[in-house]
Short mmCIF file of C-alpha atoms and ligand atoms in Angstrom, two decimals:
data_model
loop_
_atom_site.label_atom_id
_atom_site.label_comp_id
_atom_site.label_asym_id
_atom_site.label_seq_id
_atom_site.Cartn_x
_atom_site.Cartn_y
_atom_site.Cartn_z
CA UNK A 220 82.69 105.47 124.54
CA UNK A 221 83.00 102.50 122.17
CA UNK A 222 86.41 100.99 121.65
CA UNK A 223 87.68 101.45 118.08
CA UNK A 224 89.34 98.69 116.07
CA UNK A 225 90.82 100.16 112.89
CA UNK A 226 92.33 98.02 110.13
CA UNK A 227 95.18 99.59 108.20
CA UNK A 228 95.43 97.57 105.01
CA UNK A 229 98.48 99.52 103.79
CA UNK A 230 99.24 98.84 100.08
CA UNK A 231 97.49 95.47 99.92
CA UNK A 232 94.50 93.78 98.22
CA UNK A 233 92.99 94.10 94.81
CA UNK A 234 89.45 95.21 94.01
CA UNK A 235 87.78 91.84 94.45
CA UNK A 236 89.70 90.78 97.55
CA UNK A 237 88.96 94.17 99.13
CA UNK A 238 85.23 93.70 98.60
CA UNK A 239 85.33 90.12 99.87
CA UNK A 240 87.32 91.08 102.96
CA UNK A 241 84.87 93.79 104.04
CA UNK A 242 81.82 91.65 103.24
CA UNK A 243 83.19 88.67 105.20
CA UNK A 244 84.12 90.74 108.25
CA UNK A 245 80.76 92.52 108.31
CA UNK A 246 78.99 89.13 108.05
CA UNK A 247 80.83 88.07 111.21
CA UNK A 248 79.87 88.56 114.79
CA UNK A 249 80.59 92.27 115.42
CA UNK A 250 79.53 93.49 118.87
CA UNK A 251 77.34 96.60 118.79
CA UNK A 252 79.59 98.38 121.30
CA UNK A 253 82.76 98.22 119.19
CA UNK A 254 83.46 100.68 116.35
CA UNK A 255 85.19 99.06 113.38
CA UNK A 256 86.99 101.04 110.71
CA UNK A 257 88.43 99.68 107.45
CA UNK A 258 91.23 101.73 105.89
CA UNK A 259 91.84 100.39 102.37
CA UNK A 260 94.11 101.94 99.74
CA UNK A 261 92.48 105.08 98.27
CA UNK A 262 91.60 103.40 94.98
CA UNK A 263 89.42 100.74 96.58
CA UNK A 264 87.50 102.90 99.04
CA UNK A 265 84.51 103.40 96.79
CA UNK A 266 84.45 99.66 96.01
CA UNK A 267 83.91 98.77 99.65
CA UNK A 268 81.87 101.63 101.15
CA UNK A 269 78.16 100.85 101.33
CA UNK A 270 74.97 102.36 102.74
CA UNK A 271 73.61 99.21 104.29
CA UNK A 272 76.26 98.53 106.94
CA UNK A 273 75.55 98.65 110.68
CA UNK A 274 76.13 102.04 112.32
CA UNK A 275 79.35 100.94 113.99
CA UNK A 276 81.12 100.13 110.69
CA UNK A 277 83.26 102.96 109.29
CA UNK A 278 85.78 103.59 106.55
CA UNK A 279 88.95 105.64 106.50
CA UNK A 280 91.84 106.75 104.34
CA UNK A 281 95.48 106.00 105.15
CA UNK A 282 96.64 109.56 104.49
CA UNK A 283 95.47 112.82 102.94
CA UNK A 284 97.06 115.74 101.18
CA UNK A 285 99.03 118.44 102.94
CA UNK A 286 97.36 120.89 100.56
CA UNK A 287 93.84 121.70 101.67
CA UNK A 288 91.96 122.67 98.57
CA UNK A 289 91.65 121.11 95.14
CA UNK A 290 94.46 122.20 92.88
CA UNK A 291 97.62 121.33 91.00
CA UNK A 292 98.94 118.66 93.39
CA UNK A 293 99.60 115.66 91.17
CA UNK A 294 98.98 112.35 92.88
CA UNK A 295 97.45 113.87 96.02
CA UNK A 296 94.07 113.00 97.53
CA UNK A 297 92.40 115.65 99.67
CA UNK A 298 90.62 115.13 102.97
CA UNK A 299 87.39 116.39 101.43
CA UNK A 300 87.67 113.78 98.66
CA UNK A 301 87.87 111.08 101.35
CA UNK A 302 84.82 112.54 103.06
CA UNK A 303 83.02 112.61 99.71
CA UNK A 304 83.73 108.87 99.25
CA UNK A 305 82.07 108.06 102.57
CA UNK A 306 85.09 108.00 104.88
CA UNK A 307 84.65 108.96 108.52
CA UNK A 308 88.34 108.64 109.51
CA UNK A 309 91.82 109.22 108.17
CA UNK A 310 95.09 107.82 109.53
CA UNK A 311 97.76 110.53 109.69
CA UNK A 312 101.44 110.37 110.58
CA UNK A 313 101.81 106.61 110.35
CA UNK A 314 105.46 105.71 110.93
CA UNK A 315 105.68 104.36 107.37
CA UNK A 316 104.65 107.80 106.09
CA UNK A 317 107.13 109.44 108.46
CA UNK A 318 109.89 107.08 107.28
CA UNK A 319 109.28 106.62 103.54
CA UNK A 320 107.74 110.02 102.77
CA UNK A 321 109.78 112.05 105.24
CA UNK A 322 106.68 113.43 106.94
CA UNK A 323 107.50 115.73 109.81
CA UNK A 324 105.25 116.60 112.74
CA UNK A 325 104.59 119.98 111.12
CA UNK A 326 103.39 118.36 107.90
CA UNK A 327 101.16 116.01 109.90
CA UNK A 328 99.73 118.93 111.87
CA UNK A 329 98.69 120.66 108.64
CA UNK A 330 97.04 117.45 107.41
CA UNK A 331 95.18 117.15 110.73
CA UNK A 332 93.88 120.70 110.27
CA UNK A 333 92.62 119.97 106.74
CA UNK A 334 91.06 116.64 107.73
CA UNK A 335 89.16 118.11 110.68
CA UNK A 336 87.99 120.99 108.52
CA UNK A 337 86.72 118.47 105.95
CA UNK A 338 84.68 116.74 108.67
CA UNK A 339 86.88 113.67 109.18
CA UNK A 340 88.02 112.16 112.45
CA UNK A 341 91.79 111.81 112.57
CA UNK A 342 93.84 108.87 113.82
CA UNK A 343 97.20 110.48 114.59
CA UNK A 344 100.04 107.97 114.98
CA UNK A 345 102.93 108.47 117.37
CA UNK A 346 105.63 106.16 118.65
CA UNK A 347 109.31 105.81 119.34
CA UNK A 348 111.95 103.85 117.43
CA UNK A 349 113.78 100.91 119.01
CA UNK A 350 116.90 103.05 119.51
CA UNK A 351 114.90 105.79 121.24
CA UNK A 352 113.38 103.23 123.61
CA UNK A 353 116.78 101.68 124.34
CA UNK A 354 118.00 105.15 125.25
CA UNK A 355 114.98 105.74 127.51
CA UNK A 356 113.70 108.57 125.29
CA UNK A 357 110.24 107.17 124.52
CA UNK A 358 108.26 109.61 126.68
CA UNK A 359 109.83 112.87 125.45
CA UNK A 360 109.75 111.63 121.85
CA UNK A 361 106.05 110.79 122.00
CA UNK A 362 105.15 113.98 123.85
CA UNK A 363 106.98 116.06 121.24
CA UNK A 364 105.12 114.23 118.46
CA UNK A 365 101.80 114.95 120.19
CA UNK A 366 102.69 118.59 120.76
CA UNK A 367 103.81 119.24 117.18
CA UNK A 368 101.38 116.98 115.25
CA UNK A 369 98.11 118.00 116.90
CA UNK A 370 97.11 121.62 116.38
CA UNK A 371 95.55 123.64 119.18
CA UNK A 372 91.81 123.28 119.58
CA UNK A 373 91.67 119.71 118.22
CA UNK A 374 90.21 117.08 120.50
CA UNK A 375 87.03 115.32 121.48
CA UNK A 376 85.69 112.48 119.39
CA UNK A 377 87.32 113.96 116.26
CA UNK A 378 90.70 112.95 117.62
CA UNK A 379 92.05 109.44 118.00
CA UNK A 380 95.69 108.93 118.95
CA UNK A 381 97.40 105.67 118.02
CA UNK A 382 100.46 104.76 120.04
CA UNK A 383 102.52 102.57 117.75
CA UNK A 384 106.07 101.80 118.85
CA UNK A 385 107.90 101.69 115.50
CA UNK A 386 109.81 98.56 116.44
CA UNK A 387 106.54 96.67 117.01
CA UNK A 388 104.96 97.42 113.62
CA UNK A 389 104.87 94.39 111.36
CA UNK A 390 107.65 92.71 113.32
CA UNK A 391 105.70 90.31 115.53
CA UNK A 392 107.22 92.08 118.57
CA UNK A 393 104.64 93.61 120.90
CA UNK A 394 105.26 96.07 123.68
CA UNK A 395 104.77 94.52 127.12
CA UNK A 396 101.52 95.23 128.94
CA UNK A 397 103.51 97.36 131.37
CA UNK A 398 105.11 99.44 128.58
CA UNK A 399 101.70 99.96 126.99
CA UNK A 400 100.08 100.94 130.28
CA UNK A 401 102.85 103.42 131.07
CA UNK A 402 102.81 105.07 127.65
CA UNK A 403 99.03 105.25 127.43
CA UNK A 404 99.07 106.87 130.89
CA UNK A 405 101.60 109.45 129.62
CA UNK A 406 99.46 110.15 126.55
CA UNK A 407 96.23 110.35 128.58
CA UNK A 408 97.81 112.89 130.93
CA UNK A 409 98.96 114.99 127.96
CA UNK A 410 95.44 114.84 126.48
CA UNK A 411 93.85 115.84 129.80
CA UNK A 412 96.20 118.79 130.24
CA UNK A 413 96.43 120.14 126.71
CA UNK A 414 93.55 119.09 124.48
CA UNK A 415 89.92 119.91 124.00
CA UNK A 416 87.20 117.59 125.42
CA UNK A 417 89.84 115.13 126.62
CA UNK A 418 87.46 112.46 127.88
CA UNK A 419 86.25 111.82 124.33
CA UNK A 420 89.72 111.35 122.84
CA UNK A 421 90.45 107.68 122.20
CA UNK A 422 93.96 106.23 122.48
CA UNK A 423 94.65 103.10 120.43
CA UNK A 424 97.56 100.70 120.66
CA UNK A 425 99.15 99.44 117.44
CA UNK A 426 102.04 97.10 116.72
CA UNK A 427 101.64 93.40 115.93
CA UNK A 428 98.19 93.14 117.51
CA UNK A 429 96.83 89.66 116.88
CA UNK A 430 94.14 87.39 118.33
CA UNK A 431 96.63 85.92 120.83
CA UNK A 432 97.49 89.25 122.48
CA UNK A 433 94.40 91.38 121.75
CA UNK A 434 92.44 90.58 124.91
CA UNK A 435 95.39 91.37 127.17
CA UNK A 436 96.19 94.64 125.37
CA UNK A 437 92.59 95.82 125.11
CA UNK A 438 91.88 95.51 128.81
CA UNK A 439 94.79 97.77 129.81
CA UNK A 440 93.77 101.09 131.35
CA UNK A 441 93.56 103.90 128.74
CA UNK A 442 93.69 101.49 125.79
CA UNK A 443 90.57 102.48 123.87
CA UNK A 444 91.09 100.22 120.88
CA UNK A 445 93.69 99.03 118.40
CA UNK A 446 95.19 99.99 115.07
CA UNK A 447 95.79 96.70 113.30
CA UNK A 448 97.95 96.13 110.22
CA UNK A 449 98.71 92.58 109.11
CA UNK A 450 95.92 90.89 111.07
CA UNK A 451 93.28 93.21 109.56
CA UNK A 452 93.79 91.45 106.22
CA UNK A 453 92.68 88.09 107.64
CA UNK A 454 88.95 87.79 108.31
CA UNK A 455 89.20 85.37 111.24
CA UNK A 456 92.02 87.27 112.91
CA UNK A 457 90.38 90.67 112.53
CA UNK A 458 87.06 89.34 113.86
CA UNK A 459 88.82 87.77 116.84
CA UNK A 460 90.48 91.12 117.66
CA UNK A 461 87.12 92.90 117.31
CA UNK A 462 85.53 90.34 119.64
CA UNK A 463 88.29 90.93 122.20
CA UNK A 464 87.28 94.61 122.36
CA UNK A 465 83.73 93.86 123.48
C1 PEP B 80 100.15 99.31 111.47
O1 PEP B 80 100.38 99.25 110.29
O2 PEP B 80 99.69 100.36 111.95
C2 PEP B 80 100.41 98.15 112.31
C3 PEP B 80 100.24 98.27 113.59
O3 PEP B 80 100.83 97.02 111.66
P1 PEP B 80 100.95 95.55 112.32
O4 PEP B 80 99.67 95.28 113.05
O5 PEP B 80 101.12 94.64 111.13
O6 PEP B 80 102.12 95.56 113.22
#
């Protein structure tokens, strides 16, 4: 199973810089055994998707609509629209969506259902807040998120889980190797016990991943890749993280 390095651009770039960023990364030295996924803002997806990329280059959305079918949902973008644009993946339940758009596990679960039905692979984000970790609640919090955000029957290569401790996102703070190993072990056990085709489910780490810490994080047991925010906007940094996943 290839490791997956997914870049979450969040609400960044303009049309030209989006095209340049993808072109420059793809021109770089990308190992054939690492899957790379770019997740630009919706409006730039069709500017960056192309037919002539290597087979391990993918595109993804950063969210999709809670409502499955086309209809009167102003401002929404459906999973099938993402698929139509050439996306293979969609990030769901990112902590910024949970925080700023009040997305609950139940809402995320519905989105997962629609995305899988539309033929996308989902990257479902889970992770505890700083307060929850200080109180020692990280394991039950994450297990509850997994239980409520991932509908029954979902699994295999269609499912990617991203463990992103909220306090490590965009802060420069990274979880220690021991914290990451423990949590990925907890998630792997949940996947083995509860989900379909568990050996094909990848578990990513996210939270201030950068070239300096990527190699250490990516060699931890049960870390099958990384979800990268800030560093995915810098060609050299993103390529260095990709190289560390080889
Ligand atoms: C993210 O947005 O998912 C993320 C992990 O951001 P950063 O790498 O900037 O912490």
